GROMACS .gro file of C-alpha atoms in nm:
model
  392
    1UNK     CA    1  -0.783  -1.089  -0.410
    2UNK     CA    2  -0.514  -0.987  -0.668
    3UNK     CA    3  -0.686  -0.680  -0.764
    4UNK     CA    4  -0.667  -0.579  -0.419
    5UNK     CA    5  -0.277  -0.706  -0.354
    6UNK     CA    6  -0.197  -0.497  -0.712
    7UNK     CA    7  -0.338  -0.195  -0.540
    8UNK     CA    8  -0.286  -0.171  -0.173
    9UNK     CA    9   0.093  -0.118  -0.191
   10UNK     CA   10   0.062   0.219  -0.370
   11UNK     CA   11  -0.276   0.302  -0.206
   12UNK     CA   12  -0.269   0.175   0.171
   13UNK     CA   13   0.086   0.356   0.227
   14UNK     CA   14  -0.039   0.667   0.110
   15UNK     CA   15  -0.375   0.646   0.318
   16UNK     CA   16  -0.471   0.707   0.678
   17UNK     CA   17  -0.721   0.469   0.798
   18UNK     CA   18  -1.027   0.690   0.927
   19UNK     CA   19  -1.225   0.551   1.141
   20UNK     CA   20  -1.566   0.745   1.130
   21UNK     CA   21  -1.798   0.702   1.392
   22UNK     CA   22  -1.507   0.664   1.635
   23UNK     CA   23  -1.511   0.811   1.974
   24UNK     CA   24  -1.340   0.850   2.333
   25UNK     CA   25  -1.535   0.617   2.614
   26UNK     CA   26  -1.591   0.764   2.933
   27UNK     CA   27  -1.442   0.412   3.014
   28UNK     CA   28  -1.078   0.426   3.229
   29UNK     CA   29  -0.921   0.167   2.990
   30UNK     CA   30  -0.798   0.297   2.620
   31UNK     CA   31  -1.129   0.182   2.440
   32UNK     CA   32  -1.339   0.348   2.173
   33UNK     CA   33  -1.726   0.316   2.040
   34UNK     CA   34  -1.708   0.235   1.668
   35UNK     CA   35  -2.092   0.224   1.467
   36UNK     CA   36  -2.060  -0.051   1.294
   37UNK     CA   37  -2.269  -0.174   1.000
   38UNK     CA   38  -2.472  -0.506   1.046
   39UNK     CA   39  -2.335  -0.779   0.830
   40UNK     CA   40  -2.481  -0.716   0.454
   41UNK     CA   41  -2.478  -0.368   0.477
   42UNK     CA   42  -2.090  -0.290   0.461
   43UNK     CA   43  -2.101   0.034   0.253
   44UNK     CA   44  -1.831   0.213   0.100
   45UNK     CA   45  -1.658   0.478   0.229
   46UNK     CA   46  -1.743   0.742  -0.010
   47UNK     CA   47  -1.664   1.124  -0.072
   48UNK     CA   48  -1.962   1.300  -0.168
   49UNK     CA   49  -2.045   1.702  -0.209
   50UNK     CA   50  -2.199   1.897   0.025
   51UNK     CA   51  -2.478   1.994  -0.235
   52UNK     CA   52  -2.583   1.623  -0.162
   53UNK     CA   53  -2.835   1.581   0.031
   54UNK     CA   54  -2.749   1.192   0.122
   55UNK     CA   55  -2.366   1.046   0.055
   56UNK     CA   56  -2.417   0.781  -0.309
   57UNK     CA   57  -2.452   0.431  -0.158
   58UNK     CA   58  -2.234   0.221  -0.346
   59UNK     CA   59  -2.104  -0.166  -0.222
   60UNK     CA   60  -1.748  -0.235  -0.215
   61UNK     CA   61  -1.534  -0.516  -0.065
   62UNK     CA   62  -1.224  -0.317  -0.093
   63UNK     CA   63  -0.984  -0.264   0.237
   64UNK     CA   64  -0.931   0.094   0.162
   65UNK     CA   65  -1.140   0.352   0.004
   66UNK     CA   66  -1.044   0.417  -0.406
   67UNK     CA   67  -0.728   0.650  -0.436
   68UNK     CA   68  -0.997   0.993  -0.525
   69UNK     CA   69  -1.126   0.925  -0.233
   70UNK     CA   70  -0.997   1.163   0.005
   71UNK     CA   71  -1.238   1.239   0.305
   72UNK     CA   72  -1.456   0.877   0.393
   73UNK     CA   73  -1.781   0.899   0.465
   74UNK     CA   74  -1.935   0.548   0.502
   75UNK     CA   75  -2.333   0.528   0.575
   76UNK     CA   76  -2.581   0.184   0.615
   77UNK     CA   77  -2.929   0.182   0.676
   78UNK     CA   78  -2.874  -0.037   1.032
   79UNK     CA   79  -2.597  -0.009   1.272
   80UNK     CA   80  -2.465  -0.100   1.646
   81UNK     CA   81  -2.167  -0.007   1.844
   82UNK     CA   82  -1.886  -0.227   1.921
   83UNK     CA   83  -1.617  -0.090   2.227
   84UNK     CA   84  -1.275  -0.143   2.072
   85UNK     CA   85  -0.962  -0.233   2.349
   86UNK     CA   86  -0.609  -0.032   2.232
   87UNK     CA   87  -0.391  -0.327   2.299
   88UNK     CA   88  -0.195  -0.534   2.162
   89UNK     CA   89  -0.038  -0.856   2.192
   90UNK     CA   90   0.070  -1.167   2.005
   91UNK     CA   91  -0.225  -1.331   2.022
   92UNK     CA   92  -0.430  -1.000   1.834
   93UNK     CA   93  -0.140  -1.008   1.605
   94UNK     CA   94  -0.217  -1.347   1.479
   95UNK     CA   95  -0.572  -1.293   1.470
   96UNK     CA   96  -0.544  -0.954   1.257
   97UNK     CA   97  -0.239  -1.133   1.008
   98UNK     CA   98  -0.493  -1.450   0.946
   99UNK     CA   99  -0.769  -1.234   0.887
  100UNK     CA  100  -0.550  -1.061   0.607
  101UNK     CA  101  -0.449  -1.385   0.486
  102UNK     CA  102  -0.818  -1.416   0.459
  103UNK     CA  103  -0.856  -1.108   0.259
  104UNK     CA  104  -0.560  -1.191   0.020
  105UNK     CA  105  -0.713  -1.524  -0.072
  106UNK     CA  106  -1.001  -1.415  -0.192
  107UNK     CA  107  -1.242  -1.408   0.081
  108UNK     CA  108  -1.482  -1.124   0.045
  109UNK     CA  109  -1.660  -1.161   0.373
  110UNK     CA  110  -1.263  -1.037   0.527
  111UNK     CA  111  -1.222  -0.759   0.261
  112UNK     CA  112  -1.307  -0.479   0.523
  113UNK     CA  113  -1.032  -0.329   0.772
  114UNK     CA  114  -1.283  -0.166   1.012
  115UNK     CA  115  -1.459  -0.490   1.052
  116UNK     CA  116  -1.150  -0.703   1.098
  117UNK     CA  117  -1.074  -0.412   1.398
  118UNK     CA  118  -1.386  -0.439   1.546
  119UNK     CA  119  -1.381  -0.825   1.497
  120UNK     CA  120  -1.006  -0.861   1.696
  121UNK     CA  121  -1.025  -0.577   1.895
  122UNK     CA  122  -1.360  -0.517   2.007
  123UNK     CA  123  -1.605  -0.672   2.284
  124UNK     CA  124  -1.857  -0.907   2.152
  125UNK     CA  125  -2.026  -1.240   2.271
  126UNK     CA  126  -1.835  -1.586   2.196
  127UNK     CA  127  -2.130  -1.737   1.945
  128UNK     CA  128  -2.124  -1.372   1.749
  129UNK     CA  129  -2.079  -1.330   1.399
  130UNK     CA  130  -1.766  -1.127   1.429
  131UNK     CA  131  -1.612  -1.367   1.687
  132UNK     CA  132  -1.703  -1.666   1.398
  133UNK     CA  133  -1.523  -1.458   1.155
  134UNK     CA  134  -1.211  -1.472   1.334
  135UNK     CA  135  -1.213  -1.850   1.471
  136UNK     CA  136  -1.243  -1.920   1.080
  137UNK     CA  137  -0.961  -1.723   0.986
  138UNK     CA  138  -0.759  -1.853   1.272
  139UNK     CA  139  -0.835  -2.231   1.139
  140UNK     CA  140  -0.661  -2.129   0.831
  141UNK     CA  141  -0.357  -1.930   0.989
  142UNK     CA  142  -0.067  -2.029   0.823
  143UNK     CA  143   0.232  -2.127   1.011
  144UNK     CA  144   0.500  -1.874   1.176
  145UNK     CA  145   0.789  -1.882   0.897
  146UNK     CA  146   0.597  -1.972   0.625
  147UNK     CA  147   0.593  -1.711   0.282
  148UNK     CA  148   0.258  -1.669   0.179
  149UNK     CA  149   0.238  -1.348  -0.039
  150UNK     CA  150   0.126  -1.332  -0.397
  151UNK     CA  151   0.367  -1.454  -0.625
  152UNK     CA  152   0.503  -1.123  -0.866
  153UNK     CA  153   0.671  -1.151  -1.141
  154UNK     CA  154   1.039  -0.997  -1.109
  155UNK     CA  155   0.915  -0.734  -1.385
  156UNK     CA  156   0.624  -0.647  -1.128
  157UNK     CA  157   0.831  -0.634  -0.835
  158UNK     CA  158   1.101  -0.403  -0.991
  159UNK     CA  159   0.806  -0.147  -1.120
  160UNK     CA  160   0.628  -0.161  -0.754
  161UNK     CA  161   0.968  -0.101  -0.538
  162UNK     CA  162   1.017   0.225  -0.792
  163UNK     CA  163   0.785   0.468  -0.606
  164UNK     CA  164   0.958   0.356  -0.263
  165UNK     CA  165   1.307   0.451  -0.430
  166UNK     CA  166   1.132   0.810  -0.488
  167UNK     CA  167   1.107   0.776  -0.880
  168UNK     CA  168   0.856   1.031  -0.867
  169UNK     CA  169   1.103   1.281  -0.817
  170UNK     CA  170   1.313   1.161  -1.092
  171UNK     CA  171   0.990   1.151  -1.343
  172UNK     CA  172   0.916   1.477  -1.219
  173UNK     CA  173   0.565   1.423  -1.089
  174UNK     CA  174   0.626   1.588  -0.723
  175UNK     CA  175   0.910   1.670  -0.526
  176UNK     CA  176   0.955   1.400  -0.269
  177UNK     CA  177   1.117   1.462   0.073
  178UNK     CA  178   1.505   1.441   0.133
  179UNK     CA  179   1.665   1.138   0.110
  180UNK     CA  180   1.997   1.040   0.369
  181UNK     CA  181   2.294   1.001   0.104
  182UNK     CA  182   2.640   0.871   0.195
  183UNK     CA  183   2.920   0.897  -0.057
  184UNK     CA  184   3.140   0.591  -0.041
  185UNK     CA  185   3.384   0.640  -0.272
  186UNK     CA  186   3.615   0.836  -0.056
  187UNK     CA  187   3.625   0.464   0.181
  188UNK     CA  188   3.890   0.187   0.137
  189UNK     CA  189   3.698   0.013   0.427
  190UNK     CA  190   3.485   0.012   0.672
  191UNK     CA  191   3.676   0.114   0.941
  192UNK     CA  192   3.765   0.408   0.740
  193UNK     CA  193   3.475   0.503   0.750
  194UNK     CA  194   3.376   0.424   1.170
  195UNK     CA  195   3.698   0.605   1.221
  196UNK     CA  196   3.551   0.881   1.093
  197UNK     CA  197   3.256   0.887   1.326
  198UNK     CA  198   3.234   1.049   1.676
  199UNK     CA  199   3.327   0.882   1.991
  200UNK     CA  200   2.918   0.838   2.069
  201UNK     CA  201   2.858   0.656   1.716
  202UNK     CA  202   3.137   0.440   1.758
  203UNK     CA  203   3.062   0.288   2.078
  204UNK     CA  204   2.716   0.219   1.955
  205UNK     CA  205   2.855   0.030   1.663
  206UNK     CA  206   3.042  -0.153   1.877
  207UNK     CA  207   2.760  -0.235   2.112
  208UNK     CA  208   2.572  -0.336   1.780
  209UNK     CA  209   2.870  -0.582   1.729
  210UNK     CA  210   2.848  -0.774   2.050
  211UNK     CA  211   2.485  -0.844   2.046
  212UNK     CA  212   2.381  -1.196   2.014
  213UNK     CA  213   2.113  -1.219   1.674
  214UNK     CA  214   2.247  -1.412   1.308
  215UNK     CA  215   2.161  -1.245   1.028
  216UNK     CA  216   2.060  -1.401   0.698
  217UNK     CA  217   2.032  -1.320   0.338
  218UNK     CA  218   1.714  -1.369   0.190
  219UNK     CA  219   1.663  -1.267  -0.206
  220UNK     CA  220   1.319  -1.202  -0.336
  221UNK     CA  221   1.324  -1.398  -0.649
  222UNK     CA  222   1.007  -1.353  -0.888
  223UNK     CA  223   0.713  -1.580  -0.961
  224UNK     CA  224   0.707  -1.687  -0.585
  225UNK     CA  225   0.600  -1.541  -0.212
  226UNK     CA  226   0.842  -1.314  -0.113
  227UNK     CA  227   1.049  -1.440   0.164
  228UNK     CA  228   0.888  -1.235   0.468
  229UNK     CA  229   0.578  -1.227   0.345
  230UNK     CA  230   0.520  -1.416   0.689
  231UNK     CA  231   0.335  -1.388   1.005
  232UNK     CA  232   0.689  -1.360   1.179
  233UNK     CA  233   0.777  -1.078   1.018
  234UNK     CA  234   0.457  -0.939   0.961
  235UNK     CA  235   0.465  -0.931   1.371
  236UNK     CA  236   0.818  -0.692   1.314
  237UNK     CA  237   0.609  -0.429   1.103
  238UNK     CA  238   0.362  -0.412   1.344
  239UNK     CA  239   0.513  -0.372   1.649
  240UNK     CA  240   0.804  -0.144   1.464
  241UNK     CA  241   0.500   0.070   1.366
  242UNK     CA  242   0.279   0.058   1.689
  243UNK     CA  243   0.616   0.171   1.889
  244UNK     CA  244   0.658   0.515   1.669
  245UNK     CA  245   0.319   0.600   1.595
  246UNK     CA  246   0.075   0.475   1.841
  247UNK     CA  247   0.203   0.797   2.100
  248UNK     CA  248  -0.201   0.783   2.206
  249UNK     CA  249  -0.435   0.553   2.229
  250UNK     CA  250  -0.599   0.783   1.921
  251UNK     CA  251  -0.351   0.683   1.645
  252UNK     CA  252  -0.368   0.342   1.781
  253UNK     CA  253  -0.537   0.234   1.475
  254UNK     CA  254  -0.411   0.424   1.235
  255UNK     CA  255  -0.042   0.285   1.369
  256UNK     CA  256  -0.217  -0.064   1.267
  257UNK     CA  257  -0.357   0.056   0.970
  258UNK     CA  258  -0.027   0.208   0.887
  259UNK     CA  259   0.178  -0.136   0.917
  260UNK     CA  260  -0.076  -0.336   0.735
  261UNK     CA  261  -0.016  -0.108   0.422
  262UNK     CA  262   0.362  -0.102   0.511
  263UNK     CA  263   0.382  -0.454   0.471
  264UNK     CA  264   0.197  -0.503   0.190
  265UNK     CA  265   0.457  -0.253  -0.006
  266UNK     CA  266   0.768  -0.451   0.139
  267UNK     CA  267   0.630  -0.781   0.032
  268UNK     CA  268   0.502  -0.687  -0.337
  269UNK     CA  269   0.883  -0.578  -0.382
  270UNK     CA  270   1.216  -0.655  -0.516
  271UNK     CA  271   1.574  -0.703  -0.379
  272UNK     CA  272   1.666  -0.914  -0.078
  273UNK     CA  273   1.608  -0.912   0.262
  274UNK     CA  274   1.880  -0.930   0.583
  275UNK     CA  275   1.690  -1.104   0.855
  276UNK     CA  276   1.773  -1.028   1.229
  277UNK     CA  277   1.709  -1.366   1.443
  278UNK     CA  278   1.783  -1.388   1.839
  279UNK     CA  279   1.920  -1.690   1.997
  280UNK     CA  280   1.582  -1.853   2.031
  281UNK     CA  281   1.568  -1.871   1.640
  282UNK     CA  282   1.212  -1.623   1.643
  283UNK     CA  283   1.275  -1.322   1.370
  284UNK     CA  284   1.329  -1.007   1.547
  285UNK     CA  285   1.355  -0.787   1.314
  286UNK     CA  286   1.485  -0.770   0.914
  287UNK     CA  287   1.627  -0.485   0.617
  288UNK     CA  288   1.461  -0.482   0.275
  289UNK     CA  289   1.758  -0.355   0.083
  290UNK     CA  290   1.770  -0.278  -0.361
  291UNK     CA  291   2.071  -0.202  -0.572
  292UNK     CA  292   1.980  -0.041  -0.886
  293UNK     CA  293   2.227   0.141  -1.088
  294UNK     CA  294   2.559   0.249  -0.884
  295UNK     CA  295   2.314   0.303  -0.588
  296UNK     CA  296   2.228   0.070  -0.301
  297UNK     CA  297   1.923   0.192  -0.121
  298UNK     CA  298   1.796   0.114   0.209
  299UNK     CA  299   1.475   0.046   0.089
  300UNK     CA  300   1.270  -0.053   0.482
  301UNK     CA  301   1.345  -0.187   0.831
  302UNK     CA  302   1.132  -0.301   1.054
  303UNK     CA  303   1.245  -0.434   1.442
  304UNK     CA  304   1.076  -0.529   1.727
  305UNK     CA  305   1.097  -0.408   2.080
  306UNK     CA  306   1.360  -0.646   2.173
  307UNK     CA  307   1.567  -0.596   1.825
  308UNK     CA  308   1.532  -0.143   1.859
  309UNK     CA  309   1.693  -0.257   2.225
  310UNK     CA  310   1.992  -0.424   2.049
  311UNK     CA  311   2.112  -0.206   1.842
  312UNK     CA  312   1.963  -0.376   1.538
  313UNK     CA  313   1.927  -0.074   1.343
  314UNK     CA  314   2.261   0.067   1.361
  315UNK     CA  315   2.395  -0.321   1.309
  316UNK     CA  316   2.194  -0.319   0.960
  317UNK     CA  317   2.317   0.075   0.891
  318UNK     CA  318   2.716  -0.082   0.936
  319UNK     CA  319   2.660  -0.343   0.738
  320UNK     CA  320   2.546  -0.164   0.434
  321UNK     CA  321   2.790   0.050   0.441
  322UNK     CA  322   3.074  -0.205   0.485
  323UNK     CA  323   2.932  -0.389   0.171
  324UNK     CA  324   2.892  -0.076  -0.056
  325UNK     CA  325   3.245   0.008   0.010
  326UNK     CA  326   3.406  -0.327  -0.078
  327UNK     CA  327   3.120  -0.379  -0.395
  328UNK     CA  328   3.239  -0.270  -0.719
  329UNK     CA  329   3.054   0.029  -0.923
  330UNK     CA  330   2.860   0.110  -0.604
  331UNK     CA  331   2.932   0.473  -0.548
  332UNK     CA  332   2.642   0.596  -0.283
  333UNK     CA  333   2.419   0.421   0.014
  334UNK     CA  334   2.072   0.606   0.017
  335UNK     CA  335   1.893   0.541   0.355
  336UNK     CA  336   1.574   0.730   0.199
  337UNK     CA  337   1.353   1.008   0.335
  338UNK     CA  338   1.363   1.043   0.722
  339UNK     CA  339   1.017   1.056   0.934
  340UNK     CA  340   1.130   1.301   1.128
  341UNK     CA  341   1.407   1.575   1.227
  342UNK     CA  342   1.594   1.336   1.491
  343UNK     CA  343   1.606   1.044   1.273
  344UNK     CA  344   1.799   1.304   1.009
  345UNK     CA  345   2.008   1.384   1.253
  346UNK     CA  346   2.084   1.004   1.376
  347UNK     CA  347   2.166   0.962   1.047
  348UNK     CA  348   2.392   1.281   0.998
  349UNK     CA  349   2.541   1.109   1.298
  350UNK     CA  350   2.716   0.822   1.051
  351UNK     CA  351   2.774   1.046   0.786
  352UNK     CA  352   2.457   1.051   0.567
  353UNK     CA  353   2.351   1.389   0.416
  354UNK     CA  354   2.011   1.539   0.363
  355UNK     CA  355   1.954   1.616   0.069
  356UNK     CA  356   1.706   1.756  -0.108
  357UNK     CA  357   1.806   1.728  -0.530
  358UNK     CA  358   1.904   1.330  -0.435
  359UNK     CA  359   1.808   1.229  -0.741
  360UNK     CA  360   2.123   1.419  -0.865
  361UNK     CA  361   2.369   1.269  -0.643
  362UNK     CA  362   2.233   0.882  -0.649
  363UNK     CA  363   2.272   0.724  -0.929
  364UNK     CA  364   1.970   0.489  -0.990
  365UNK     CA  365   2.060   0.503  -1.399
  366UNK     CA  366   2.090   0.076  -1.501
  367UNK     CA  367   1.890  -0.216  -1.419
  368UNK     CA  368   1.872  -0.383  -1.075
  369UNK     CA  369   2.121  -0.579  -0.923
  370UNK     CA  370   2.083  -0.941  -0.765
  371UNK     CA  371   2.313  -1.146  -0.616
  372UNK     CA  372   2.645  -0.883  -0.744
  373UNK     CA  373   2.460  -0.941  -1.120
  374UNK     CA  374   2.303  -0.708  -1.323
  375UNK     CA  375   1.953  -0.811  -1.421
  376UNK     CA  376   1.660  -0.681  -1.526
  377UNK     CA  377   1.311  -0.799  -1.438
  378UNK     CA  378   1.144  -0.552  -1.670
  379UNK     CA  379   1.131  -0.237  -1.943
  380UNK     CA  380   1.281   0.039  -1.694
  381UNK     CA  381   1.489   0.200  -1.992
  382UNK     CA  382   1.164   0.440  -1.983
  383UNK     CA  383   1.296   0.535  -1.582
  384UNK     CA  384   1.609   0.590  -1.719
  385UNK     CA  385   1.557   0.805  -1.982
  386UNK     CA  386   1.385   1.070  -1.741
  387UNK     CA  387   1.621   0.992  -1.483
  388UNK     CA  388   1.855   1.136  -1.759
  389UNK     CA  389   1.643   1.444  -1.829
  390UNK     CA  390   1.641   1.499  -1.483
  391UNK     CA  391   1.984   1.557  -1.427
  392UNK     CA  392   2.060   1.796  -1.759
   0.00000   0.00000   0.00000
C-alpha cells in the first residue's frame, strides 16, 4: 500500500522486529515456538501502561508497529503455536520477497511481518491457510531482474535519501554517529592516492582488480521503479544482512527484519546504482551512491557471500574514489557512519577519517547531481539554509 511504502523507509530502519511470544525449542535444530493469532484476529502490536489492566485492542494491517510505539505488545482472543526453522535459502528468499510484493500492492491479508515469518519459515500442513498464503503470493512473483518498486517522484526520492545522508545532524535534531570522510583534493589520480596506502591495502585492491564481475551504472530516475527494486537484488540485502547480524540463531529474524526495512530505504531513494554481476550474468552484489553539493556519499552496499569473497567491497570503495578525484567540484567521498569499530578501522585503512562534526567537513550545500548535472528534484534550499547555520 503506498501509505505503507511512504512510511517503512524511515520507520522499518529505525525498528527492531520483536517477536513476542518467541522462544528457544528444546528441539536440536535452530527453531523457535511463535503464538500466533488465528486468521481475523491479527492485533496490533501496541504499547500500553502498566496502570492498564488489559493492553487497548486496536486492528492494524501495518508491517511495523506506529513510530511511538516503542515496546510491542500484541494480544488476540485465540492463538496456536507455529515452530519456526532459522534457515535460509533461495527458495525462502523468494517466498518472503513475493510475499512483500504482496504487501506493497495492496494486499491486506500480507500486511503482517510475523505472519509472513511464520507462513515461510514455520512448520504447517500443505492444505493450511498459511501455506495458501504463500502459494498465492508465489503465483504472482515477479520475475528475477524485473523493477517493481513504487514509482517516486525525483522530489520524493531526494527528501527520503536526506535522513540516510545524516541531515539530522545538519538540522540539528540529534547528533548522528561519525561518518568515514576522505579529502580528495590533495589527489591528481587514483594511483596517487593507492600509493599512499599500505602494502596490505594495496594488494587487496589489486586482488579486487583481477576478479571476474562487470559492473554497471544504473540511475534512479523519478516517476518509475527504481532500478533494484528487484528480487535479485533484494536477495543481496538479505544475505549481506543475514551474514553480519544473524551471529545466533536469536537475531535470525531480526537480521531478516533488518534487510526488509534496509531495502525498502535503498529503493524509495535517489542517485544511481553500480551493479556487481559474476560471469553467469546473476547480480551479486551492487553500491547505491548520491552526489549532492561538492560531496559524493556512499550512500549503501549490499553483497552476497560470493561477492564479500571477491573483494567487491573494496572494488566499489576504489572506484569511488577514482571518480571523485577526476570529477570536477567534488572535494570529499563520505562512506557514512560505520557499524562497528573494525569497519572504522578498514576504512582508516584507505584513508577515510572518523569524524564526528562531518557535517563541517562535507559539503552537502547545492542540489543533487545526476549524470555530472546539477538538478534538483525538489525545494531543498530549506536543507541548505540550516546546513549553513550549522557551520557558523
Amino acid at each position: 500500500q503506498r501509505s505503507i511504502t511512504r512510511r517503512s523507509p524511515r520507520m522499518m530502519a529505525a525498528t527492531t522486529f520483536q517477536m513476542v511470544g518467541l522462544m528457544l525449542s528444546a528441539r536440536p535444530v535452530a527453531a523457535y515456538r511463535l503464538k500466533l493469532p488465528l486468521p481475523g484476529e491479527y492485533h496490533s502490536m501496541t504499547k500500553f501502561s502498566s496502570r492498564d489492566k488489559y493492553p487497548p485492542r486496536e486492528r492494524t494491517n501495518s508491517l511495523v508497529p506506529p513510530r511511538s510505539h516503542r515496546s510491542p505488545q500484541p494480544e488476540c482472543s485465540q492463538s496456536r503455536e507455529v515452530l519456526l526453522s532459522a534457515s535460509l535459502d533461495d527458495e525462502k528468499v523468494e517466498q518472503l520477497f513475493a510475499w512483500l510484493s504482496m504487501a506493497f500492492a495492496g494486499e491486506s491479508r500480507y500486511n503482517n511481518l510475523m505472519l509472513a515469518f511464520a507462513a515461510i519459515f514455520g512448520e504447517h500442513a500443505q492444505d493450511s491457510h498459511l501455506q495458501g498464503l504463500v502459494d498465492e503470493a508465489l503465483a504472482n512473483l515477479p520475475p528475477e531482474d524485473q523493477a517493481v518498486g513504487e514509482s517516486f517522484s525525483l522530489g520524493e526520492r531526494e527528501a527520503s535519501s536526506m535522513g540516510a545522508m545524516g541531515a539530522a545532524q545538519w538540522t540539528g535534531r540529534f547528533k548522528t554517529r561519525p561518518h568515514a570522510l576522505l579529502d580528495v583534493r590533495p589527489f591528481e589520480s587514483i594511483d596517487e592516492w593507492t600509493q599512499g596506502l599500505s602494502r596490505g591495502s594495496r594488494r587487496t585492491l589489486t586482488k579486487a582488480l583481477a576478479q571476474n564481475f562487470s559492473v554497471s551504472v544504473r540511475p534512479i530516475h523519478g516517476d518509475e521503479p527504481a532500478p533494484h527494486s528487484s528480487l535479485a537484488h533484494f536477495r543481496c540485502v538479505v544475505a549481506h544482512e543475514v551474514r553480519l547480524l544473524a551471529d545466533s540463531p536469536e537475531n535470525f529474524f531480526d537480521a531478516l527484519s533488518q534487510a526488509i526495512g534496509r531495502y525498502v530505504n535503498t529503493v524509495s531513494q535517489t542517485g544511481e546504482i553500480r551493479e556487481y554481476r559474476d560471469a553467469r550474468g546473476r547480480v551479486i552484489a551492487f553500491a547505491h551512491e548520491v552526489r549532492k553539493g561538492r560531496t559524493i556519499r556512499g550512500q549503501w552496499f549490499y553483497a552476497n557471500d560470493e561477492a564479500a569473497k571477491a573483494y567487491v567491497w573494496f572494488h566499489s570503495v576504489r572506484d569511488l574514489v577514482k571518480r571523485a578525484i577526476e570529477a570536477k567540484g567534488v572535494t570529499i567521498v563520505d562512506l557514512g557512519p560505520s557499524g562497528s569499530d573494525s569497519f572504522s578501522m578498514l576504512k582508516e585503512r584507505y584513508g577515510f577519517a572518523s569524524i564526528d562534526n562531518w557535517h563541517m567537513v562535507a559539503d552537502y550545500q547545492g542540489p543533487f547531481w545526476y549524470d555530472d548535472r546539477r538538478i534538483n528534484g525538489g525545494d531543498d534550499g530549506f536543507f541548505d539554509r540550516l546546513l549553513r547555520m550549522a557551520k557558523i
